[in-house]
PDB file of C-alpha atoms in Angstrom:
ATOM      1  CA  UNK A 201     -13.959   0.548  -6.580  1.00 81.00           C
ATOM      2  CA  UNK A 202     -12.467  -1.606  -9.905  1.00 87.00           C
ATOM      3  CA  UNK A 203     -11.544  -5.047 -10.264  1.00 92.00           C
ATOM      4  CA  UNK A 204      -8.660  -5.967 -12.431  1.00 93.00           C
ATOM      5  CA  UNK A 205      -9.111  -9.140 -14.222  1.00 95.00           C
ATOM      6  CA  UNK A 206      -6.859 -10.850 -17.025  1.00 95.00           C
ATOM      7  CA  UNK A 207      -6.965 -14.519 -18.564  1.00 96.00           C
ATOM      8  CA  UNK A 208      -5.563 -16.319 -20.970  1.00 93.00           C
ATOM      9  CA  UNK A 209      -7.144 -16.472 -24.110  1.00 89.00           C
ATOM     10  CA  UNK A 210      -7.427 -20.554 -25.353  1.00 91.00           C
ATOM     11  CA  UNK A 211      -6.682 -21.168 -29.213  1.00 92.00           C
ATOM     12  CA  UNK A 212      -9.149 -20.830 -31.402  1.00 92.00           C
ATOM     13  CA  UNK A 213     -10.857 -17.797 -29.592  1.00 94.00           C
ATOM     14  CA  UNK A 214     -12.616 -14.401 -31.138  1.00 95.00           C
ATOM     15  CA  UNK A 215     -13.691 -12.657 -28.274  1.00 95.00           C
ATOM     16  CA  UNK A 216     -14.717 -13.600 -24.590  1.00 96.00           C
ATOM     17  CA  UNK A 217     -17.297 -12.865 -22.205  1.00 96.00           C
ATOM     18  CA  UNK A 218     -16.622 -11.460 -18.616  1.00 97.00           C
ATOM     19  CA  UNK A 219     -19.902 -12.759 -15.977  1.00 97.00           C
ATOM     20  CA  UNK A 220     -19.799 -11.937 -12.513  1.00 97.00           C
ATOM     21  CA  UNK A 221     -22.055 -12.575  -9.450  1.00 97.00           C
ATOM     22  CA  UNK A 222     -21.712 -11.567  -5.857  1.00 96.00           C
ATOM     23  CA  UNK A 223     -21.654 -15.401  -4.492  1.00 96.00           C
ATOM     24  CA  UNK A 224     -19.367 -18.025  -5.748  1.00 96.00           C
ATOM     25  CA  UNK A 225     -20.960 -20.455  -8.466  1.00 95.00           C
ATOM     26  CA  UNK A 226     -23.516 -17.816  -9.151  1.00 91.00           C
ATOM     27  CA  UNK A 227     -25.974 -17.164 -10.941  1.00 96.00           C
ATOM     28  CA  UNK A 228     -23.531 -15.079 -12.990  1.00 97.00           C
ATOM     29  CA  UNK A 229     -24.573 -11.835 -15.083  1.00 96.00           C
ATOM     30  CA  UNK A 230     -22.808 -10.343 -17.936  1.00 97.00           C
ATOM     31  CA  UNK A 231     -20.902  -7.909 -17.273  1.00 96.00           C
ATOM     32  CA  UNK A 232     -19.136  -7.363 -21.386  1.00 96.00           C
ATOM     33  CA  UNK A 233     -19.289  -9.552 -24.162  1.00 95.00           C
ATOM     34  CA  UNK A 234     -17.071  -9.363 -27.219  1.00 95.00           C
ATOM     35  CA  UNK A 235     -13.716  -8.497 -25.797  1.00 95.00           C
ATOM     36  CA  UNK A 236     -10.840  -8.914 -28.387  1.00 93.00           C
ATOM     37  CA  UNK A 237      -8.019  -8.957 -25.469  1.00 92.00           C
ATOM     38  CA  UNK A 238      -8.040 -10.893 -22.666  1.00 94.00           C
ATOM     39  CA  UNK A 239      -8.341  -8.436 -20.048  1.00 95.00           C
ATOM     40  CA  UNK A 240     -11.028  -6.211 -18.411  1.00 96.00           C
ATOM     41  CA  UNK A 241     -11.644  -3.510 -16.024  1.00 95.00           C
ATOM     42  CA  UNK A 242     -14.898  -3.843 -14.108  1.00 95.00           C
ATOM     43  CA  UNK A 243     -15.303  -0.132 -12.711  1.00 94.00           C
ATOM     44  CA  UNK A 244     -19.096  -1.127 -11.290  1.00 94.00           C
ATOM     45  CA  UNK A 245     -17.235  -2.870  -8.311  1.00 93.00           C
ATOM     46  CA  UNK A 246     -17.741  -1.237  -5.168  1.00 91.00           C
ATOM     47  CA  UNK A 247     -15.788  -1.527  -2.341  1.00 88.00           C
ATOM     48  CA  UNK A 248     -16.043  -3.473   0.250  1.00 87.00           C
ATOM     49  CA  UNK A 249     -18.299  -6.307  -1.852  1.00 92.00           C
ATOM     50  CA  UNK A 250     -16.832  -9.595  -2.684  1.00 94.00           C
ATOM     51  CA  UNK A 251     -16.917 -10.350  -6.267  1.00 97.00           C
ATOM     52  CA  UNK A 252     -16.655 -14.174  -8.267  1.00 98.00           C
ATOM     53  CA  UNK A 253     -15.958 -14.269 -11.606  1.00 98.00           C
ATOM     54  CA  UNK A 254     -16.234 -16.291 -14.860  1.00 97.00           C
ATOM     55  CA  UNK A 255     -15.027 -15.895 -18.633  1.00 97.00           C
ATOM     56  CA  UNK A 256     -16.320 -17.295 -21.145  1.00 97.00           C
ATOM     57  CA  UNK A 257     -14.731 -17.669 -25.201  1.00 96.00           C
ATOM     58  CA  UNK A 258     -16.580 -17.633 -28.134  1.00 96.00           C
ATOM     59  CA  UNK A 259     -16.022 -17.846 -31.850  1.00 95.00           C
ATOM     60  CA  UNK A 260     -18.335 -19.040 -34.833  1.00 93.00           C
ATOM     61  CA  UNK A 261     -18.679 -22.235 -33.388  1.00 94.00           C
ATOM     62  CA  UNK A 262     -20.070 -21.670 -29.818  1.00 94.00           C
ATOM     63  CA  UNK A 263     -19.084 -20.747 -26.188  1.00 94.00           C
ATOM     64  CA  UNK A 264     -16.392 -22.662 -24.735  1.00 95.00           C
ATOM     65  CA  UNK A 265     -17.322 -24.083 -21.060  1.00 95.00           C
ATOM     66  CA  UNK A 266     -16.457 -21.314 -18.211  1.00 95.00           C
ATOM     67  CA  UNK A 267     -12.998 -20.996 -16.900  1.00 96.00           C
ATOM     68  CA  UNK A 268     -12.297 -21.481 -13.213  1.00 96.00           C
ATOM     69  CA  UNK A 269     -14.037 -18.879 -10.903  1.00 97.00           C
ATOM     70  CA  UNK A 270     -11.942 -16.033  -9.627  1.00 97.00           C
ATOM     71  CA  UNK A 271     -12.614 -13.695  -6.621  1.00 96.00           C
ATOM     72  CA  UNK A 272     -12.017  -9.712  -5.287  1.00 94.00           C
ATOM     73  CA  UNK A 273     -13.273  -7.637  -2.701  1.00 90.00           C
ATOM     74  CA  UNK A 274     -12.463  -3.802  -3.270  1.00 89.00           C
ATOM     75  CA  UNK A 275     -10.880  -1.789  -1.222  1.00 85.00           C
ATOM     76  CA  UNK A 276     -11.286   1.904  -0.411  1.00 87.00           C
ATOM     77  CA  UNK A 277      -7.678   3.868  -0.396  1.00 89.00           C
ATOM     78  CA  UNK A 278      -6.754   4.169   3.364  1.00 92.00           C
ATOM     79  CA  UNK A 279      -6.770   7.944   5.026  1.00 93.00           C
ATOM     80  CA  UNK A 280      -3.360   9.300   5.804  1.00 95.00           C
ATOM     81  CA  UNK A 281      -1.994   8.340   9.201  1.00 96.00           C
ATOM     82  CA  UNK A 282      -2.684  10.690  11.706  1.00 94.00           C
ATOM     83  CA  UNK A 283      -0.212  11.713  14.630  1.00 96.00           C
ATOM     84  CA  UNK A 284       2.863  11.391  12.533  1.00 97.00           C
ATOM     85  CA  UNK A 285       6.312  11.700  15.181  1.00 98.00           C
ATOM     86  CA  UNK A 286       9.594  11.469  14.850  1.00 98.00           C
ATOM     87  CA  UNK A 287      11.999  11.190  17.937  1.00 97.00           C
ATOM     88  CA  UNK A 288      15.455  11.863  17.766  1.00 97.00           C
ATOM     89  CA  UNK A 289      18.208   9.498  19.074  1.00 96.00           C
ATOM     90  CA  UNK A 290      22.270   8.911  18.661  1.00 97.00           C
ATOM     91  CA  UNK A 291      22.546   7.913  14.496  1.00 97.00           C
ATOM     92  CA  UNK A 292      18.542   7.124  14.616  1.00 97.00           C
ATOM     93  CA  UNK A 293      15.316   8.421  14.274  1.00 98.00           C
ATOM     94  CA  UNK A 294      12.020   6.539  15.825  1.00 98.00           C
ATOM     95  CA  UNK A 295       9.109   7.203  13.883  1.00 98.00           C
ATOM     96  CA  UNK A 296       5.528   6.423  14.968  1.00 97.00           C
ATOM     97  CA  UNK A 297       1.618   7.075  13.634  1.00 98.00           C
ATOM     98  CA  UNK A 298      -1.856   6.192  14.661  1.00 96.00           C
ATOM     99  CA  UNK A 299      -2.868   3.233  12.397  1.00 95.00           C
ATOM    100  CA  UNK A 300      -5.266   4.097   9.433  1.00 94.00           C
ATOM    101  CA  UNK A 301      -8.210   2.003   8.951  1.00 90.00           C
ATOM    102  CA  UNK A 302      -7.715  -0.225   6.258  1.00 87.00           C
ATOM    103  CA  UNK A 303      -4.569  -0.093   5.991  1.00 93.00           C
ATOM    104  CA  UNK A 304      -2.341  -3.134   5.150  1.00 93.00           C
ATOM    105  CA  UNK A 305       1.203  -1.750   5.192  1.00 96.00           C
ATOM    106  CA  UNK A 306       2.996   1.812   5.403  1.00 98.00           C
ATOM    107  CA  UNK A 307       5.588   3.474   3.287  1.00 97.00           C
ATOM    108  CA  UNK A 308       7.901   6.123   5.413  1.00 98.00           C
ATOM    109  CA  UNK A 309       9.580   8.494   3.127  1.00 98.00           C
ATOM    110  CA  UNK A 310      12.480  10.924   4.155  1.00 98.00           C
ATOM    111  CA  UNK A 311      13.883  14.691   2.694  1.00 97.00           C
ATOM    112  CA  UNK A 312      16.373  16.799   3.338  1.00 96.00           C
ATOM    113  CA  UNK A 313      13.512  19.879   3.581  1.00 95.00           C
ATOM    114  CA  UNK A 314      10.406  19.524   4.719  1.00 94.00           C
ATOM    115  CA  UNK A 315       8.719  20.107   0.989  1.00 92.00           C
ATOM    116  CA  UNK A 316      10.778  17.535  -0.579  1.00 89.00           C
ATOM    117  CA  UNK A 317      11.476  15.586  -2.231  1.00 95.00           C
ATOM    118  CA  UNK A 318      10.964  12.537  -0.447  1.00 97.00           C
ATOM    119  CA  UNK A 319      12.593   9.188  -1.069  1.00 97.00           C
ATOM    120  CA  UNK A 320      11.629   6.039  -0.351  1.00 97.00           C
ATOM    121  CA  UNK A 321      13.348   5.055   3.429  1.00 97.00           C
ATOM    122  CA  UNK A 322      10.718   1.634   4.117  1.00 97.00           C
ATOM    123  CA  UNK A 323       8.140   0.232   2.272  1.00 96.00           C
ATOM    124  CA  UNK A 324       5.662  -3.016   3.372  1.00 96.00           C
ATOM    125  CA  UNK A 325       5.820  -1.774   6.952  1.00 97.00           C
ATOM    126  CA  UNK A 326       3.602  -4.019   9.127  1.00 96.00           C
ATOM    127  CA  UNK A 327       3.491  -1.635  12.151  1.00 96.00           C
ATOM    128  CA  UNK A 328       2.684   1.328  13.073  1.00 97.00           C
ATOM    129  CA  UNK A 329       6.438   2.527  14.069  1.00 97.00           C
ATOM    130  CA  UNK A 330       9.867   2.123  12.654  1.00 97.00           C
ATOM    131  CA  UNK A 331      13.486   3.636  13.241  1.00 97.00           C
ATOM    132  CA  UNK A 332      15.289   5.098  10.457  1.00 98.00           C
ATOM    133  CA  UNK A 333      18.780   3.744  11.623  1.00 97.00           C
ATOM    134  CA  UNK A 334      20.409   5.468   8.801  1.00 97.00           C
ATOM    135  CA  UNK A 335      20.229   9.241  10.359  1.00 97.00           C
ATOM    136  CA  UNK A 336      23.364  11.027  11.178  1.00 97.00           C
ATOM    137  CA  UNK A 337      23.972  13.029  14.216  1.00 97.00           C
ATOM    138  CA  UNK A 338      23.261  16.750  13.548  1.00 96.00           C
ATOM    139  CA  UNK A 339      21.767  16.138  10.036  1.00 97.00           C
ATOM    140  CA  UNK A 340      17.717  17.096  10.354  1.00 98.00           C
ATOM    141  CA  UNK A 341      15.392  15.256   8.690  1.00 98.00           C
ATOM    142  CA  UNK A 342      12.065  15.117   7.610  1.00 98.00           C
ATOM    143  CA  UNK A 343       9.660  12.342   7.112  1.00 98.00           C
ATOM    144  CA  UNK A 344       5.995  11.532   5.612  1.00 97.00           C
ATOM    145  CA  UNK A 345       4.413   8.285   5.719  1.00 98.00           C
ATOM    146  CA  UNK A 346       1.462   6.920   3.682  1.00 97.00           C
ATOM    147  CA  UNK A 347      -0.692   3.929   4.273  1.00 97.00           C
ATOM    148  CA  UNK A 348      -0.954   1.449   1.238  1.00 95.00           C
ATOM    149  CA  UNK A 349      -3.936  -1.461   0.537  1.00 91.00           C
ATOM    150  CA  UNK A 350      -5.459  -3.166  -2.253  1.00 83.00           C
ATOM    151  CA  UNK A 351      -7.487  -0.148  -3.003  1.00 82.00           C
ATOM    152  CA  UNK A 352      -4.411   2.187  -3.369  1.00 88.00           C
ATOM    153  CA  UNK A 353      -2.152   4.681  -1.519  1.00 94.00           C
ATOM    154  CA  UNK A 354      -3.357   7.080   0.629  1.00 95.00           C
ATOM    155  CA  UNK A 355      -1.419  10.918   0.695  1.00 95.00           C
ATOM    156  CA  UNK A 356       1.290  11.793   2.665  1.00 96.00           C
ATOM    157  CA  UNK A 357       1.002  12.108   6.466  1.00 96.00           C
ATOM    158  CA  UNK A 358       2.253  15.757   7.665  1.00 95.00           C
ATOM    159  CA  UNK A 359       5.462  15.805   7.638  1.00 96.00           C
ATOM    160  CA  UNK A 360       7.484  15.379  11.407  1.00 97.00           C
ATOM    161  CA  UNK A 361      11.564  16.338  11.505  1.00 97.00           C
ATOM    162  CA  UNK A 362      14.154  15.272  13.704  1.00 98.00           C
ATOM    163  CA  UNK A 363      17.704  15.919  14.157  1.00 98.00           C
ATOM    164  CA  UNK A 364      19.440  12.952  15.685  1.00 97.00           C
ATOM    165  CA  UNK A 365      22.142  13.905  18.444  1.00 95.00           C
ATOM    166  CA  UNK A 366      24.896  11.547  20.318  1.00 93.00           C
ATOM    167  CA  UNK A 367      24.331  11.385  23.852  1.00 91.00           C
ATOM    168  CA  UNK A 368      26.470  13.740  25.654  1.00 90.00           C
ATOM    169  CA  UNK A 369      29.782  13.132  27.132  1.00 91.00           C
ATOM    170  CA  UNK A 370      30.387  11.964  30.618  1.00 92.00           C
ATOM    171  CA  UNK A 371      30.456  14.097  33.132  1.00 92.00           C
ATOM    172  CA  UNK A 372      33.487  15.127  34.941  1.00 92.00           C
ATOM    173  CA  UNK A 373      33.347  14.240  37.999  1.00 92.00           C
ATOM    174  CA  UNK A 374      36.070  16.390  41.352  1.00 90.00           C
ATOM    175  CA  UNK A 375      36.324  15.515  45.140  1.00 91.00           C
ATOM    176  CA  UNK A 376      37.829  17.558  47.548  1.00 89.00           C
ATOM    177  CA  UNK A 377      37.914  16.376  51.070  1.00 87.00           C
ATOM    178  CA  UNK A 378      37.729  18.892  53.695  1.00 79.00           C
ATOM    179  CA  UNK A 379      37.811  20.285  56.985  1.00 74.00           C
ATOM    180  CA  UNK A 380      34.549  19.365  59.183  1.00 66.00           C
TER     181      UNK A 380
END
């Protein structure tokens, strides 16, 4: 629910003037005037609205003309991913969630004990699985993974542990032949 906005002040300029209106080329309302930097927070936004907006400098001579037209939509911080598992395999670990609504990317984090703490494993994940391909057999693991969007990050899934093991050795295999 905010709207970052920053711009580059022209020469000559005391203050600005942020406008905004909820359709592009307006009609625009003020939303500050006066600004010494060249930067604003607009914490009225609210999610899910799309949102066009103008500055406008001043000093003792007049406005200046508007600047180009820029555009947001907020975005609400995703839930947590729900049905967080890890699978164990030979030097890998496959990791799967449910999808959060919302959510743009995931971040999968790993620890040596399930309270931490966790570090970083992938970050910008598309889908909604991924295989840690670092693990070593007989180490266990746990991992937490967040979903990320424009609005934010959302907590930590429950954590889900794995301890990756080789496959086992082939079997050995006798043959006796015998009386019938």
């Amino acid at each position: 629910a905010r709207v970052s906005l920053s711009w580059k002040a022209p020469f000559g300029a005391d203050s600005s003037t942020v406008k905004r209106a909820t359709a592009s080329g307006g009609p625009y309302d003020v939303l500050v005037s006066g600004l010494a930097s060249a930067e604003y927070l607009d914490l009225t936004a609210a999610n899910g609205t799309g949102y066009f907006y103008i500055v406008v400098a001043q000093n003792g001579a007049g406005e200046s003309p508007p600047s180009n037209e820029a555009s947001a939509t907020p975005e609400a911080t995703p839930a947590a991913p729900a049905a967080f598992m890890a699978s164990p395999g030979n030097n890998l670990v496959t990791l799967s969630w449910t999808a959060s609504a919302g959510a743009r990317t995931y971040t999968l984090k790993r620890a040596a004990t399930e309270s931490g703490p966790f570090e970083v494993l992938a970050e910008r994940v598309l889908e909604t699985a991924n295989t840690d391909r670092t693990a070593l057999n007989g180490s266990l693991y746990f991992y937490v993974v967040s979903a990320v969007n424009f609005g934010g990050t959302s907590p930590d899934s429950a954590p889900a542990s794995a301890t990756p093991v080789p496959p086992p050795p082939a079997p050995v295999l006798s043959a006796a032949a015998g009386d019938a």
